[in-house]
Coordinates of C-alpha atoms and ligand atoms in Angstrom, one line a residue:
X15 CA -17.5 17.3 2.6
X16 CA -17.2 15.9 -0.9
X17 CA -17.2 12.3 0.4
X18 CA -20.5 12.9 2.3
X19 CA -22.0 14.5 -0.8
X20 CA -20.9 11.6 -2.9
X21 CA -22.5 9.2 -0.4
X22 CA -25.7 11.1 -0.4
X23 CA -25.8 11.1 -4.2
X24 CA -25.0 7.4 -4.2
X25 CA -27.8 6.5 -1.8
X26 CA -30.1 7.9 -4.4
X27 CA -28.3 6.6 -7.4
X28 CA -26.9 3.2 -6.9
X29 CA -30.0 1.7 -5.4
X30 CA -32.5 3.6 -7.5
X31 CA -35.7 1.6 -7.6
X32 CA -36.1 -0.2 -10.9
X33 CA -32.6 1.1 -12.0
X34 CA -29.7 -1.1 -12.8
X35 CA -27.6 -2.0 -9.9
X36 CA -24.1 -2.9 -11.0
X37 CA -22.6 -6.0 -9.5
X38 CA -19.1 -5.4 -8.3
X39 CA -16.2 -7.8 -7.9
X40 CA -13.5 -6.5 -5.5
X41 CA -10.1 -8.3 -5.7
X42 CA -8.3 -8.4 -2.3
X43 CA -9.5 -8.0 1.3
X44 CA -6.7 -5.7 2.4
X45 CA -7.4 -2.3 3.7
X46 CA -8.1 -1.0 0.1
X47 CA -10.7 -3.7 -0.7
X48 CA -12.2 -3.3 2.8
X49 CA -12.5 0.5 2.3
X50 CA -14.3 0.0 -1.0
X51 CA -16.7 -2.5 0.6
X52 CA -17.3 -0.3 3.7
X53 CA -18.2 2.7 1.5
X54 CA -20.5 0.6 -0.6
X55 CA -22.2 -0.6 2.5
X56 CA -22.6 3.0 3.7
X57 CA -24.1 3.8 0.4
X58 CA -26.5 0.9 0.8
X59 CA -25.1 -1.0 -2.1
X60 CA -24.7 -4.7 -1.3
X61 CA -24.2 -6.4 -4.7
X62 CA -20.5 -7.0 -4.3
X63 CA -18.2 -9.9 -3.6
X64 CA -14.6 -9.6 -2.4
X65 CA -12.3 -12.3 -3.7
X66 CA -9.3 -12.9 -1.4
X67 CA -6.6 -15.3 -2.3
X68 CA -5.6 -15.9 1.4
X69 CA -7.5 -17.4 4.2
X70 CA -7.8 -14.2 6.1
X71 CA -8.4 -10.5 5.6
X72 CA -6.0 -7.6 6.3
X73 CA -3.5 -7.9 3.4
X74 CA -0.2 -6.3 4.5
X75 CA -1.1 -6.6 8.2
X76 CA -2.1 -10.3 7.9
X77 CA 1.2 -11.2 6.1
X78 CA 3.8 -9.2 7.9
X79 CA 3.9 -10.8 11.3
X80 CA 7.7 -10.5 11.9
X81 CA 8.8 -9.4 15.3
X82 CA 8.5 -5.6 15.7
X83 CA 6.2 -5.2 12.7
X84 CA 4.5 -1.8 13.1
X85 CA 3.2 1.2 11.3
X86 CA 5.5 4.0 10.5
X87 CA 2.6 6.5 10.2
X88 CA 1.0 7.5 13.5
X89 CA -2.0 5.3 14.2
X90 CA -4.6 8.0 14.3
X91 CA -3.9 8.8 10.7
X92 CA -3.5 5.2 9.7
X93 CA -7.2 4.5 9.9
X94 CA -10.2 5.5 7.8
X95 CA -11.6 9.0 8.4
X96 CA -15.1 7.5 8.5
X97 CA -14.3 4.5 10.7
X98 CA -12.1 6.1 13.4
X99 CA -10.4 4.1 16.1
X100 CA -9.9 6.5 18.9
X101 CA -8.4 4.1 21.5
X102 CA -5.1 3.1 19.8
X103 CA -2.8 1.8 22.5
X104 CA 0.3 3.5 21.2
X105 CA 1.4 6.3 18.8
X106 CA 2.6 3.9 16.1
X107 CA 0.4 0.8 16.3
X108 CA 1.9 -2.6 16.0
X109 CA 0.8 -5.2 13.4
X110 CA -1.6 -7.1 15.6
X111 CA -3.6 -3.9 16.5
X112 CA -3.9 -2.8 12.9
X113 CA -5.0 -6.3 11.9
X114 CA -7.6 -6.2 14.7
X115 CA -8.7 -2.8 13.4
X116 CA -9.2 -4.3 9.9
X117 CA -11.2 -7.2 11.3
X118 CA -13.3 -4.8 13.3
X119 CA -14.0 -2.8 10.2
X120 CA -15.2 -5.9 8.4
X121 CA -17.4 -6.9 11.3
X122 CA -18.9 -3.5 12.0
X123 CA -19.9 -3.0 8.3
X124 CA -21.1 -6.6 7.8
X125 CA -18.5 -7.3 5.1
X126 CA -17.3 -10.7 6.1
X127 CA -20.2 -12.6 4.5
X128 CA -19.3 -10.9 1.2
X129 CA -15.7 -12.2 1.3
X130 CA -14.7 -15.4 -0.6
X131 CA -11.5 -16.5 1.1
X132 CA -9.0 -18.8 -0.7
X133 CA -10.3 -17.4 -4.0
X134 CA -7.4 -16.1 -6.0
X135 CA -8.4 -14.3 -9.2
X136 CA -6.3 -15.7 -12.1
X137 CA -7.9 -13.9 -15.1
X138 CA -10.3 -11.0 -15.7
X139 CA -11.6 -10.4 -19.2
X140 CA -13.9 -7.7 -20.4
X141 CA -16.6 -8.7 -22.9
X142 CA -17.2 -6.0 -25.4
X143 CA -20.7 -7.3 -26.3
X144 CA -22.2 -7.7 -22.9
X145 CA -20.1 -4.9 -21.2
X146 CA -19.4 -7.3 -18.3
X147 CA -16.3 -8.7 -16.8
X148 CA -15.7 -12.5 -16.7
X149 CA -13.3 -13.6 -13.9
X150 CA -11.8 -16.9 -13.2
X151 CA -10.1 -18.1 -10.0
X152 CA -7.1 -20.3 -9.8
X153 CA -9.4 -23.0 -8.6
X154 CA -11.3 -22.9 -12.0
X155 CA -14.4 -21.1 -10.8
X156 CA -15.9 -18.6 -13.3
X157 CA -17.8 -15.5 -12.1
X158 CA -19.2 -12.4 -13.7
X159 CA -19.4 -8.8 -12.6
X160 CA -20.3 -5.4 -14.1
X161 CA -17.4 -3.7 -12.4
X162 CA -14.0 -4.9 -11.1
X163 CA -12.2 -3.0 -8.4
X164 CA -8.7 -4.3 -7.9
X165 CA -7.2 -3.8 -4.4
X166 CA -4.3 -6.2 -4.8
X167 CA -1.7 -3.9 -3.1
X168 CA 1.7 -2.7 -4.2
X169 CA 3.5 -4.7 -1.6
X170 CA 1.8 -8.0 -1.6
X171 CA 4.1 -10.5 -3.4
X172 CA 7.4 -11.0 -1.7
X173 CA 10.5 -10.5 -3.9
X174 CA 13.4 -12.9 -3.6
X175 CA 16.7 -11.8 -5.2
X176 CA 18.3 -14.0 -7.8
X177 CA 21.5 -15.0 -6.1
X178 CA 23.6 -18.0 -7.3
X179 CA 22.9 -21.0 -5.2
X180 CA 20.0 -19.5 -3.3
X181 CA 18.1 -22.8 -3.6
X182 CA 21.1 -24.8 -2.4
X183 CA 21.0 -23.4 1.1
X184 CA 20.3 -26.2 3.6
X185 CA 19.5 -24.1 6.7
X186 CA 16.3 -22.2 7.4
X187 CA 15.5 -19.4 5.0
X188 CA 12.3 -17.3 4.6
X189 CA 11.1 -13.9 3.5
X190 CA 10.2 -11.4 6.2
X191 CA 6.6 -11.3 5.0
X192 CA 6.4 -15.1 5.6
X193 CA 8.0 -15.2 9.0
X194 CA 8.6 -18.7 10.4
X195 CA 7.5 -18.3 14.0
X196 CA 8.5 -21.9 14.8
X197 CA 12.2 -21.2 14.2
X198 CA 14.3 -20.5 17.3
X199 CA 17.0 -18.0 16.6
X200 CA 18.7 -18.3 20.0
X201 CA 22.4 -19.0 19.7
X202 CA 22.2 -19.2 15.9
X203 CA 24.3 -17.5 13.2
X204 CA 21.9 -15.5 11.2
X205 CA 22.1 -13.5 7.9
X206 CA 19.6 -10.8 7.1
X207 CA 19.5 -9.8 3.4
X208 CA 18.3 -6.2 3.1
X209 CA 18.1 -3.2 5.5
X210 CA 14.9 -1.6 4.5
X211 CA 11.7 -0.7 6.4
X212 CA 11.0 -4.3 7.5
X213 CA 14.5 -5.2 8.4
X214 CA 15.1 -2.2 10.7
X215 CA 12.0 -3.3 12.7
X216 CA 13.0 -6.9 13.3
X217 CA 16.9 -6.7 13.3
X218 CA 17.1 -5.3 16.9
X219 CA 14.9 -8.3 18.0
X220 CA 17.1 -10.8 16.2
X221 CA 20.3 -9.2 17.5
X222 CA 19.2 -9.9 21.1
X223 CA 18.9 -13.6 20.3
X224 CA 21.3 -14.6 17.6
X225 CA 24.9 -15.6 18.4
X226 CA 25.9 -13.6 15.3
X227 CA 23.9 -11.5 13.0
X228 CA 25.1 -10.1 9.6
X229 CA 23.0 -7.6 7.8
X230 CA 23.8 -7.5 4.1
X231 CA 22.9 -4.2 2.5
X232 CA 23.3 -2.4 -0.8
X233 CA 23.2 1.1 0.6
X234 CA 22.7 3.0 3.8
X235 CA 19.4 4.6 4.8
X236 CA 18.3 7.8 6.3
X237 CA 16.9 6.7 9.7
X238 CA 15.2 9.3 11.9
X239 CA 13.9 8.8 15.5
X240 CA 10.5 7.3 16.0
X241 CA 8.5 9.4 18.5
X242 CA 6.7 6.3 19.7
X243 CA 5.2 5.5 23.1
X244 CA 2.1 3.9 24.6
X245 CA -0.8 6.3 25.0
X246 CA -1.6 7.1 28.7
X247 CA -5.0 6.0 29.9
X248 CA -6.2 9.6 30.2
X249 CA -5.2 10.3 26.6
X250 CA -7.1 7.4 25.3
X251 CA -10.1 8.4 27.3
X252 CA -9.8 12.0 26.0
X253 CA -9.7 10.8 22.4
X254 CA -12.6 8.4 23.0
X255 CA -14.9 10.8 24.8
X256 CA -13.9 14.1 23.1
X257 CA -14.0 13.2 19.4
X258 CA -13.2 16.8 18.4
X259 CA -9.9 16.6 20.1
X260 CA -9.1 13.3 18.3
X261 CA -10.0 15.0 15.0
X262 CA -7.8 17.9 15.8
X263 CA -4.9 15.5 16.7
X264 CA -5.4 13.6 13.5
X265 CA -5.5 16.8 11.5
X266 CA -2.2 17.9 13.1
X267 CA -0.5 14.6 12.3
X268 CA -1.6 14.9 8.7
X269 CA -0.2 18.4 8.3
X270 CA 3.0 17.6 10.2
X271 CA 3.7 14.7 7.8
X272 CA 2.6 16.7 4.8
X273 CA 5.1 19.4 5.7
X274 CA 7.9 16.8 5.1
X275 CA 7.1 17.1 1.5
X276 CA 9.8 19.8 1.2
X277 CA 12.4 17.0 1.9
X278 CA 11.5 15.3 -1.4
X279 CA 12.4 18.2 -3.7
X280 CA 15.3 17.1 -5.8
X281 CA 18.4 19.1 -4.9
X282 CA 16.2 21.3 -2.7
X283 CA 18.1 23.5 -0.2
X284 CA 16.2 22.0 2.7
X285 CA 16.8 18.5 1.5
X286 CA 20.5 19.2 1.1
X287 CA 20.7 20.7 4.5
X288 CA 18.8 17.7 6.1
X289 CA 21.1 15.2 4.3
X290 CA 24.2 17.0 5.5
X291 CA 22.9 17.2 9.1
X292 CA 22.0 13.5 9.1
X293 CA 25.4 12.5 7.8
X294 CA 27.2 14.7 10.4
X295 CA 25.1 13.3 13.3
X296 CA 25.7 9.7 12.2
X297 CA 29.4 10.3 11.8
X298 CA 29.6 11.7 15.2
X299 CA 27.4 9.2 17.0
X300 CA 27.4 5.9 15.1
X301 CA 30.5 5.5 12.9
X302 CA 33.3 3.7 14.6
X303 CA 36.2 1.4 13.9
X304 CA 33.8 -1.5 13.7
X305 CA 31.1 0.3 11.8
X306 CA 32.2 1.8 8.5
X307 CA 30.8 5.1 7.3
X308 CA 29.6 3.4 4.1
X309 CA 27.3 1.2 6.2
X310 CA 25.4 4.0 7.8
X311 CA 26.0 7.3 5.8
X312 CA 23.8 7.3 2.6
X313 CA 25.5 8.5 -0.6
X314 CA 22.3 9.9 -2.0
X315 CA 20.0 12.7 -1.1
X316 CA 17.4 12.3 1.7
X317 CA 14.1 11.0 0.3
X318 CA 15.4 9.2 -2.7
X319 CA 14.6 5.9 -0.8
X320 CA 12.0 5.6 1.9
X321 CA 13.0 7.6 5.0
X322 CA 13.0 5.1 7.8
X323 CA 12.1 5.6 11.5
X324 CA 13.7 3.7 14.3
X325 CA 15.1 4.3 17.8
X326 CA 17.2 1.2 18.1
X327 CA 18.4 0.1 14.7
X328 CA 21.6 2.2 14.4
X329 CA 22.5 1.4 18.0
X330 CA 22.0 -2.3 17.4
X331 CA 24.5 -2.3 14.6
X332 CA 27.1 -1.4 17.2
X333 CA 26.5 -4.6 19.2
X334 CA 29.5 -7.0 19.2
X335 CA 27.4 -9.8 17.7
X336 CA 26.1 -7.7 14.8
X337 CA 27.9 -6.7 11.6
X338 CA 26.7 -4.6 8.6
X339 CA 28.1 -6.0 5.4
X340 CA 28.3 -3.7 2.4
X341 CA 30.2 -6.0 0.0
X342 CA 27.6 -7.4 -2.4
X343 CA 26.5 -11.0 -2.0
X344 CA 27.8 -13.1 -5.0
X345 CA 26.5 -16.5 -3.9
X346 CA 24.9 -18.7 -1.3
X347 CA 26.1 -22.2 -0.6
X348 CA 24.6 -25.0 1.5
X349 CA 25.7 -23.3 4.7
X350 CA 27.1 -19.9 3.9
X351 CA 26.7 -16.5 2.3
X352 CA 29.6 -15.5 0.0
X353 CA 30.4 -11.8 -0.7
X354 CA 32.3 -10.1 -3.5
X355 CA 35.3 -9.4 -1.2
X356 CA 35.8 -13.2 -0.9
X357 CA 34.3 -13.5 2.6
X358 CA 32.4 -16.7 3.4
X359 CA 30.0 -16.4 6.4
X360 CA 28.7 -19.7 7.7
X361 CA 25.1 -19.2 8.8
X362 CA 22.2 -21.3 10.2
X363 CA 19.4 -19.1 8.9
X364 CA 18.8 -16.5 6.3
X365 CA 16.0 -13.9 6.5
X366 CA 15.3 -12.2 3.2
X367 CA 14.1 -8.6 3.8
X368 CA 14.2 -8.0 0.1
X369 CA 10.9 -6.2 -0.4
X370 CA 8.1 -7.0 -2.9
X371 CA 7.3 -7.2 -6.6
X372 CA 6.2 -3.6 -6.3
X373 CA 6.2 -2.5 -9.9
X374 CA 4.3 -5.4 -11.4
X375 CA 0.8 -4.2 -10.4
X376 CA -2.0 -6.7 -10.6
X377 CA 0.4 -9.4 -11.8
X378 CA 0.0 -12.4 -12.2
X379 CA -3.7 -11.8 -13.0
X380 CA -4.1 -11.9 -16.7
X381 CA -6.3 -8.9 -17.4
X382 CA -7.9 -8.5 -20.9
X383 CA -9.7 -5.4 -22.0
X384 CA -11.6 -4.2 -25.0
X385 CA -10.6 -5.9 -28.3
X386 CA -8.7 -8.6 -26.4
X387 CA -5.9 -6.2 -25.4
X388 CA -3.8 -7.5 -22.5
X389 CA -3.1 -5.1 -19.6
X390 CA 0.5 -6.6 -19.4
X391 CA 1.0 -5.3 -23.0
X392 CA -0.5 -1.9 -22.2
X393 CA 1.9 -1.7 -19.3
X394 CA 5.0 -3.0 -21.2
X395 CA 6.8 0.4 -20.5
X396 CA 5.7 0.5 -16.9
X397 CA 2.3 0.5 -15.1
X398 CA 0.2 3.6 -15.4
X399 CA -3.4 4.6 -14.7
X400 CA -5.3 7.9 -14.7
X401 CA -5.0 9.1 -11.2
X402 CA -3.7 5.6 -10.4
X403 CA -7.3 4.4 -10.8
X404 CA -8.4 4.0 -14.4
X405 CA -6.8 2.6 -17.6
X406 CA -7.9 3.3 -21.2
X407 CA -9.1 0.1 -22.9
X408 CA -10.3 -1.4 -19.6
X409 CA -13.8 -0.1 -19.0
X410 CA -15.3 -0.4 -15.5
X411 CA -11.9 -1.6 -14.1
X412 CA -10.8 0.5 -11.2
X413 CA -7.5 0.2 -9.3
X414 CA -7.0 1.0 -5.6
X415 CA -3.4 1.8 -4.4
X416 CA -2.5 1.6 -8.1
X417 CA 0.4 3.1 -10.1
X418 CA 1.7 6.5 -8.8
X419 CA -0.4 6.5 -5.6
X420 CA 2.2 5.3 -3.1
X421 CA 3.7 7.9 -0.7
X422 CA 7.0 8.5 1.0
X423 CA 5.7 10.9 3.6
X424 CA 2.1 10.3 4.6
X425 CA -0.6 7.7 5.1
X426 CA -1.6 5.4 2.2
X427 CA -5.1 5.2 3.7
X428 CA -5.6 8.9 2.9
X429 CA -4.9 8.1 -0.8
X430 CA -7.1 4.9 -0.7
X431 CA -10.0 6.9 0.6
X432 CA -9.7 9.4 -2.1
X433 CA -9.6 6.6 -4.8
X434 CA -12.7 4.9 -3.3
X435 CA -14.6 8.2 -3.4
X436 CA -13.6 8.7 -7.0
X437 CA -14.7 5.2 -7.9
X438 CA -18.0 5.7 -6.1
X439 CA -18.6 8.8 -8.2
X440 CA -17.9 6.8 -11.4
X441 CA -20.4 4.2 -10.3
X442 CA -22.9 6.9 -9.7
X443 CA -22.5 7.9 -13.3
X444 CA -23.2 4.3 -14.4
X445 CA -26.3 4.1 -12.4
X446 CA -27.6 7.6 -13.1
X447 CA -27.0 7.7 -16.8
X448 CA -27.8 4.1 -17.3
X449 CA -24.6 3.4 -19.1
X450 CA -23.0 0.0 -19.1
X451 CA -19.5 1.1 -18.6
X452 CA -17.2 4.1 -18.3
X453 CA -13.7 4.0 -19.7
X454 CA -11.1 6.7 -19.3
X455 CA -9.9 8.3 -22.5
X456 CA -6.3 7.8 -23.6
X457 CA -5.8 11.6 -23.8
X458 CA -6.7 11.9 -20.1
X459 CA -4.1 9.3 -19.2
X460 CA -1.5 10.9 -21.5
X461 CA -2.0 14.3 -19.8
X462 CA -1.8 12.7 -16.4
X463 CA 1.3 10.8 -17.4
X464 CA 3.0 14.0 -18.7
X465 CA 2.3 15.9 -15.5
X466 CA 3.2 13.0 -13.3
X467 CA 6.5 12.2 -15.0
X468 CA 7.4 15.9 -15.0
X469 CA 6.7 16.2 -11.3
X470 CA 8.5 12.9 -10.5
X471 CA 11.7 14.1 -12.2
X472 CA 11.7 17.1 -9.7
X473 CA 11.6 14.7 -6.7
X474 CA 14.4 13.1 -4.8
X475 CA 13.2 9.7 -6.1
X476 CA 14.7 10.5 -9.5
X477 CA 18.1 10.7 -7.8
X478 CA 20.9 8.2 -8.0
X479 CA 19.6 5.6 -5.6
X480 CA 17.9 2.4 -6.5
X481 CA 14.5 1.9 -4.9
X482 CA 11.2 0.0 -5.2
X483 CA 9.5 3.1 -6.4
X484 CA 10.9 2.8 -9.9
X485 CA 11.2 0.2 -12.7
X486 CA 14.6 -1.2 -13.9
X487 CA 14.5 1.5 -16.6
X488 CA 14.2 4.2 -13.9
X489 CA 10.6 5.3 -14.5
X490 CA 8.9 6.2 -11.3
X491 CA 5.7 4.1 -11.4
X492 CA 4.8 3.8 -7.8
X493 CA 4.8 7.2 -6.1
X494 CA 2.5 10.1 -6.2
X495 CA 5.0 13.0 -7.0
X496 CA 3.1 15.9 -5.4
X497 CA 1.7 16.7 -2.0
X498 CA -1.3 14.6 -1.0
X499 CA -3.7 17.6 -0.9
X500 CA -3.0 17.9 -4.7
X501 CA -4.2 14.3 -5.0
X502 CA -7.2 15.2 -3.0
X503 CA -8.0 18.1 -5.3
X504 CA -7.4 16.0 -8.5
X505 CA -9.7 13.2 -7.3
X506 CA -12.5 15.5 -6.0
X507 CA -14.7 15.0 -9.1
X508 CA -14.2 12.7 -12.1
X509 CA -14.2 15.0 -15.1
X510 CA -16.9 13.8 -17.5
X511 CA -14.7 14.8 -20.5
X512 CA -12.0 12.3 -19.2
X513 CA -14.4 9.4 -19.8
X514 CA -16.1 7.6 -22.6
X515 CA -19.5 6.0 -21.8
X516 CA -20.4 2.6 -23.2
X517 CA -23.9 1.5 -23.8
X518 CA -24.9 -2.1 -24.1
X519 CA -26.0 -3.4 -27.5
X520 CA -29.8 -3.2 -28.0
X521 CA -30.2 -7.0 -27.8
X522 CA -28.7 -7.1 -24.3
X523 CA -30.3 -4.0 -23.1
X524 CA -33.4 -5.8 -22.0
X525 CA -31.4 -7.7 -19.4
X526 CA -30.2 -4.5 -17.9
X527 CA -33.6 -3.7 -16.5
X528 CA -33.8 -7.1 -14.7
X529 CA -33.5 -6.7 -11.0
X530 CA -30.0 -7.4 -9.6
X531 CA -29.7 -11.1 -9.0
X532 CA -27.6 -11.8 -6.0
X533 CA -28.4 -9.8 -2.9
X534 CA -26.6 -11.0 0.2
X535 CA -28.3 -10.3 3.4
X536 CA -26.1 -8.3 5.6
X537 CA -26.7 -6.6 9.0
X538 CA -27.5 -2.9 9.1
X539 CA -24.7 -0.5 8.5
X540 CA -23.2 1.3 11.5
X541 CA -21.4 4.5 11.0
Ligands
FAD626 C1 5.7 -4.2 6.1 C2 4.9 -3.1 5.6 C3 4.7 -2.0 6.4 C4 3.9 -0.9 5.9 N1 3.7 0.2 6.6 C5 3.0 1.2 6.2 C6 2.8 2.4 7.0 O1 3.4 2.5 8.0 N2 2.0 3.4 6.5 C7 1.4 3.3 5.2 O2 0.8 4.2 4.8 N3 1.6 2.2 4.5 C8 2.4 1.2 4.9 N4 2.5 0.0 4.1 C9 1.8 0.0 2.8 C10 0.6 -0.9 3.0 O3 0.7 -1.9 2.0 C11 -0.7 0.0 2.7 O4 -0.7 1.0 3.7 C12 -2.0 -0.8 2.7 O5 -2.0 -1.8 3.7 C13 -2.3 -1.4 1.4 O6 -3.5 -2.1 1.4 P1 -4.0 -2.8 0.1 O7 -5.3 -3.4 0.5 O8 -4.0 -1.9 -1.0 O9 -2.9 -3.9 -0.2 P2 -2.6 -5.2 0.6 O10 -2.6 -4.9 2.1 O11 -1.3 -5.7 0.0 O12 -3.7 -6.2 0.3 C14 -3.9 -6.8 -0.9 C15 -4.8 -8.0 -0.8 O13 -5.2 -8.5 -2.1 C16 -5.0 -9.9 -2.0 N5 -4.8 -10.3 -3.4 C17 -3.7 -9.9 -4.2 N6 -3.9 -10.5 -5.4 C18 -5.0 -11.2 -5.4 C19 -5.7 -12.0 -6.3 N7 -5.2 -12.3 -7.6 N8 -6.8 -12.6 -6.0 C20 -7.4 -12.4 -4.8 N9 -6.8 -11.7 -3.8 C21 -5.6 -11.1 -4.1 C22 -3.9 -10.1 -1.1 O14 -3.9 -11.5 -0.6 C23 -4.1 -9.1 0.0 O15 -5.0 -9.6 1.0 C24 3.3 -1.0 4.6 C25 3.5 -2.1 3.8 C26 4.3 -3.2 4.3 C27 4.6 -4.4 3.4

């Protein structure tokens, strides 16, 4: 296994006696940041600090506590291959169980003492002379590190639409990722703006409580059944005590999801057939006098937007107290939502399920690279990074779940593990070759960009729909446009010719032989 080989190499390389041990600043204690830390711990490298802006770890699974929040990838695959949880309680774990898994990972690997909570990184600047990164927090604290690993997530900052009068609303309003659990929806008139992956999870819950519920949507989604159920006690016991069976089960999930890649081929025969079949089924079963075809039958090819999974959302739209509104919202008043067709719906509460600032990776951190170049300027035409990980002009900065590494059909954690392995191998180079920094070459990124853009144009995402996968100009900056095993192959080994090595100026070189300063005592690593 390449990961194990990298780890063996690291054990020898990162902690080589007398060698230089790079200090690492990890931004974010979501699953990406935790994965990085766990693998560092496994490699015996403990000179790292995780800066987390919130008061708890878990990222997505800490923030999204709305009713019904759950994974839409089967649980056994939505976990790290090297830190398996074999006793998942159901096929698609709910938010609380995934958050508990993240907490357990942090505890098992002794990571908690490395996390600085309520420490939001505001700036990160590379110093050409020392070859180190200087970071500041929003609280004004200044820290330094040799290496920065950014695990800020693609779906971390809630997006609110710019609607006239949005601030004038006098009722209760919040984003689904900031759910107000103190608010009682019983008997209330409620508006939900958006009908994406989050909305379809909590709308059925709301529909059972609200007096009236209107879902405002731009377009219909492809929604397929969710094969979810609790695991039976004997299944959990089997997975726990027969790890080979759990491994096989996980492997089958991976390949089943991976086979869905055929649906993402733009104008592909299978995709066209699946789109027609879905439309026919919905027309037959769901469309009615009260529920217009435009509300539930997508007018774009399957895969262009995220394919959603739910067993109760479409049925819930047929409830007498629920309405799907396709006319665009043109304004919000003190107590109502106004749509383009002139309708004024009085509501007590508005829940915005309007997604995240997905294409502004790393923002609002001000990142400055070599020669004082701003990352925001480098990314003026859209975020990009070699393999989603490394950016020319920003030595020793590595991104996890960066540009072009999101998926529409498989587990993000598969991708994150690959990136962490890739970063570990780059760190091995630092330690082995005693260089101060590695920086990806612009030519490597250019070649990656060409291949990625070409592949992306052949996917359903390049179709007519709007989605969070692309910038306003239509460039697909978020998704990996090939099967995930192609990403596995691409990240197997960093190609030395893709990188430039930086060496510290002679005056500073003496410092580099100093022993690493901060070593935090942590409990032994458990595999
Ligand atoms: C509702 C929802 C459901 C999802 N379901 C699935 C699913 O079923 N399957 C799947 O594969 N993926 C799913 N995802 C994607 C999910 O985001 C990833 O799977 C994964 O959790 C990403 O982890 P992360 O650590 O990269 O990012 P995040 O979980 O977003 O964590 C980023 C962390 O960085 C911190 N941070 C950000 N900026 C700073 C800063 N400047 N300073 C300090 N800290 C900072 C944040 O507070 C956060 O803790 C879902 C996402 C959402 C929003």
